[in-house]
Amino acid sequence: MKGFEAIPELLRRGGTTTVFSMVGNTNVPWIGHGLKTGALRLVKTRHEETAVNAAEGYSRSRGEIPVCSVTQGPGFANALNGLVSATRTHVPMLFVVGESPATKVKTTMNIDQRALSDIAGAGFHHVAEVSQLAGQFGAALAAARWNGCPQVVSIADGVLTAEVELPADEPAEGTAEVADPAAVESTVDLLASARRPLIVAGQGALLAGCEAELAELATLTGAQTGTTLRANWFFAGREGNLGLCGNWAPALVRKALAEVDVVFAVGASLNTWTTGDRQVFPAARFVRCDVDPATVPAGADPEVSLFGDAKTVVRAVLDAWRARGFTEPKPVVARPTVAEVQESVRAVDVGHDPARGLDLREVFTAFDEHLPAGRVVVTDAGRSLKTLPTLVRAESARQWLIGNSFGSIGRGLGIAIGAAAARPADPVVLFCGDGGFMMAAQDLDAVRLNGLSLTVVVTNDEQLGAEAKYIDQYDLPAEMIRQTLPDVAHLAAAFGGTGRVVRTREELAEAAADSRPGLTLLDVRIDPVIDCAAALK
């Protein structure tokens, strides 16, 4: 077979069959062949960065490794912001691109993609000759699964049209990682002696799929549970769950976290946002479980470190716990309930004036109450985000996707498109600001092109709200940050959907309860003056 025929087959063998792409000259042959044979599914986007963001949403909501593919040079450059963000979020995906600089073809579309991949922090695998095709794709898939990061696969000129004979399709034999016995015993010692233990799950725990193991360990040890932002609602519905930990935790939760004496962090980097520079856990001793020994916690000094796959490590801790005769569940310390935490955030007076628009907390609460079960909640970045993780619930961490890595607004729509492609039976809702929405609005057309269903809630303060603080600080004209949206009814109709403006509580309740297929675009006018993040303090 030819190289362009081999690529879909290699992806099929690896269980990677969904491709997000704005196609171009270097990927049309193999994507087209995959579609022709039924080996691949193509989700089309209108911009290369959206292809990466959508692949991220698919990966995080479905737990599978997707493919993102763009053309070389300018396509790669357009996708770079998404690639950096996906790398910082630790999203496993393959990013397939034609080589650049090109070695055989004359083109103006040259850029050093290997150097840019290194800067982004992504893995890089170059197929210089057709004989390397199977090996490099296999290495890229293995690396994506191991460290949960995007892997760039660069295809040299000539590989697509060269003859190749693929090796037999034999399943790879995995080698189970064995946790260090001494570190496991030290972990059991700390958990057994703790008065207020806490298990914190991060993105690594989600990637490892160790929900059942961590829930069992929490039950046996009497530990409360919590999550980082990337694993929000990992322990949804579990007794003893404090929810989101770290700088964005509400004051009522932070009060409980201050009493924790042992933190077992699984797949969480213990960065400064999670630990609040040690202010969130002032009296705690830390145990961390991480796949990569090179990862250095920036916000804590762990007393014990366990390295390896999170599921394997947690199972070893469970075995060691039982081996000591600890087989009966321990009682969980009393905690604030989810309802109590939510009410504590809503009750704070932040100076809202209904004449200026809706209180953002009212918006989140209305959708939390009316969205159907099984909803997938997606966010963009922006100043209005911080109360959303507490006020809008999900049934699992794969159904709550935050898009704020790298601090880049405008990524939420792509992530939501990927989630809608991954979970077509579930209602998907995106919360984004007006600035971030307009950065990616062209990809509303991806919803139409791919026959997806998506509700977009634009929390619209008609300004670049994050920059409002500089107007008074530097005595600047307020008009420079003012902006209005186009008519959302006409905009949504142009992309085959429906749209409306929401200004009152009555309109909000009606809009939140209106679940329909296809694209729904809501322009929700919020109070531009208040900062709802103050409700967390």
JSON list of N, CA and C in Angstrom, two decimals, residues 5 55 70 166 179 210 217 248 252 274 290 327 331 336 368 397 464 480:
[
{"chain": "A", "resi": 5, "resn": "GLU", "atom": "N", "xyz": [-2.36, 5.53, 2.30]},
{"chain": "A", "resi": 5, "resn": "GLU", "atom": "CA", "xyz": [-3.29, 4.47, 2.67]},
{"chain": "A", "resi": 5, "resn": "GLU", "atom": "C", "xyz": [-2.92, 3.86, 4.02]},
{"chain": "A", "resi": 55, "resn": "ALA", "atom": "N", "xyz": [-10.16, 18.94, 19.17]},
{"chain": "A", "resi": 55, "resn": "ALA", "atom": "CA", "xyz": [-9.54, 17.66, 19.53]},
{"chain": "A", "resi": 55, "resn": "ALA", "atom": "C", "xyz": [-9.34, 17.56, 21.04]},
{"chain": "A", "resi": 70, "resn": "VAL", "atom": "N", "xyz": [-3.40, 19.62, 10.41]},
{"chain": "A", "resi": 70, "resn": "VAL", "atom": "CA", "xyz": [-3.42, 20.87, 9.65]},
{"chain": "A", "resi": 70, "resn": "VAL", "atom": "C", "xyz": [-2.34, 20.79, 8.58]},
{"chain": "A", "resi": 166, "resn": "LEU", "atom": "N", "xyz": [3.21, -2.61, 5.99]},
{"chain": "A", "resi": 166, "resn": "LEU", "atom": "CA", "xyz": [3.07, -2.47, 7.43]},
{"chain": "A", "resi": 166, "resn": "LEU", "atom": "C", "xyz": [3.32, -3.79, 8.13]},
{"chain": "A", "resi": 179, "resn": "ALA", "atom": "N", "xyz": [4.87, 0.38, 41.99]},
{"chain": "A", "resi": 179, "resn": "ALA", "atom": "CA", "xyz": [5.17, 1.50, 42.88]},
{"chain": "A", "resi": 179, "resn": "ALA", "atom": "C", "xyz": [6.24, 1.10, 43.89]},
{"chain": "A", "resi": 210, "resn": "CYS", "atom": "N", "xyz": [-8.83, 6.22, 37.46]},
{"chain": "A", "resi": 210, "resn": "CYS", "atom": "CA", "xyz": [-8.79, 5.55, 38.76]},
{"chain": "A", "resi": 210, "resn": "CYS", "atom": "C", "xyz": [-9.86, 6.07, 39.71]},
{"chain": "A", "resi": 217, "resn": "LEU", "atom": "N", "xyz": [-10.41, 4.06, 48.35]},
{"chain": "A", "resi": 217, "resn": "LEU", "atom": "CA", "xyz": [-9.39, 4.48, 49.31]},
{"chain": "A", "resi": 217, "resn": "LEU", "atom": "C", "xyz": [-9.94, 5.56, 50.25]},
{"chain": "A", "resi": 248, "resn": "TRP", "atom": "N", "xyz": [-9.47, 29.03, 43.85]},
{"chain": "A", "resi": 248, "resn": "TRP", "atom": "CA", "xyz": [-10.83, 29.31, 43.43]},
{"chain": "A", "resi": 248, "resn": "TRP", "atom": "C", "xyz": [-11.86, 28.63, 44.34]},
{"chain": "A", "resi": 252, "resn": "LEU", "atom": "N", "xyz": [-16.08, 28.94, 52.36]},
{"chain": "A", "resi": 252, "resn": "LEU", "atom": "CA", "xyz": [-16.58, 27.86, 53.21]},
{"chain": "A", "resi": 252, "resn": "LEU", "atom": "C", "xyz": [-15.76, 26.58, 53.02]},
{"chain": "A", "resi": 274, "resn": "THR", "atom": "N", "xyz": [-3.27, 25.45, 43.11]},
{"chain": "A", "resi": 274, "resn": "THR", "atom": "CA", "xyz": [-3.94, 24.44, 43.94]},
{"chain": "A", "resi": 274, "resn": "THR", "atom": "C", "xyz": [-3.65, 24.64, 45.42]},
{"chain": "A", "resi": 290, "resn": "ASP", "atom": "N", "xyz": [2.67, 10.98, 40.84]},
{"chain": "A", "resi": 290, "resn": "ASP", "atom": "CA", "xyz": [2.87, 11.61, 39.54]},
{"chain": "A", "resi": 290, "resn": "ASP", "atom": "C", "xyz": [3.53, 10.62, 38.60]},
{"chain": "A", "resi": 327, "resn": "THR", "atom": "N", "xyz": [-9.62, -2.95, 57.22]},
{"chain": "A", "resi": 327, "resn": "THR", "atom": "CA", "xyz": [-10.63, -3.35, 56.24]},
{"chain": "A", "resi": 327, "resn": "THR", "atom": "C", "xyz": [-11.98, -2.68, 56.44]},
{"chain": "A", "resi": 331, "resn": "PRO", "atom": "N", "xyz": [-15.14, 6.68, 59.44]},
{"chain": "A", "resi": 331, "resn": "PRO", "atom": "CA", "xyz": [-16.13, 7.75, 59.24]},
{"chain": "A", "resi": 331, "resn": "PRO", "atom": "C", "xyz": [-15.48, 8.98, 58.63]},
{"chain": "A", "resi": 336, "resn": "PRO", "atom": "N", "xyz": [-19.22, 20.84, 54.66]},
{"chain": "A", "resi": 336, "resn": "PRO", "atom": "CA", "xyz": [-20.34, 21.57, 54.05]},
{"chain": "A", "resi": 336, "resn": "PRO", "atom": "C", "xyz": [-20.85, 20.81, 52.82]},
{"chain": "A", "resi": 368, "resn": "ASP", "atom": "N", "xyz": [-27.75, 25.75, 36.01]},
{"chain": "A", "resi": 368, "resn": "ASP", "atom": "CA", "xyz": [-27.52, 24.57, 36.85]},
{"chain": "A", "resi": 368, "resn": "ASP", "atom": "C", "xyz": [-28.84, 23.90, 37.20]},
{"chain": "A", "resi": 397, "resn": "ALA", "atom": "N", "xyz": [-16.02, 14.40, 35.92]},
{"chain": "A", "resi": 397, "resn": "ALA", "atom": "CA", "xyz": [-15.01, 15.35, 35.46]},
{"chain": "A", "resi": 397, "resn": "ALA", "atom": "C", "xyz": [-14.89, 15.38, 33.94]},
{"chain": "A", "resi": 464, "resn": "LEU", "atom": "N", "xyz": [-14.46, 44.65, 27.21]},
{"chain": "A", "resi": 464, "resn": "LEU", "atom": "CA", "xyz": [-13.37, 43.74, 27.58]},
{"chain": "A", "resi": 464, "resn": "LEU", "atom": "C", "xyz": [-13.19, 43.88, 29.09]},
{"chain": "A", "resi": 480, "resn": "MET", "atom": "N", "xyz": [-12.57, 52.78, 24.93]},
{"chain": "A", "resi": 480, "resn": "MET", "atom": "CA", "xyz": [-11.58, 51.90, 24.28]},
{"chain": "A", "resi": 480, "resn": "MET", "atom": "C", "xyz": [-11.81, 50.43, 24.59]}
]
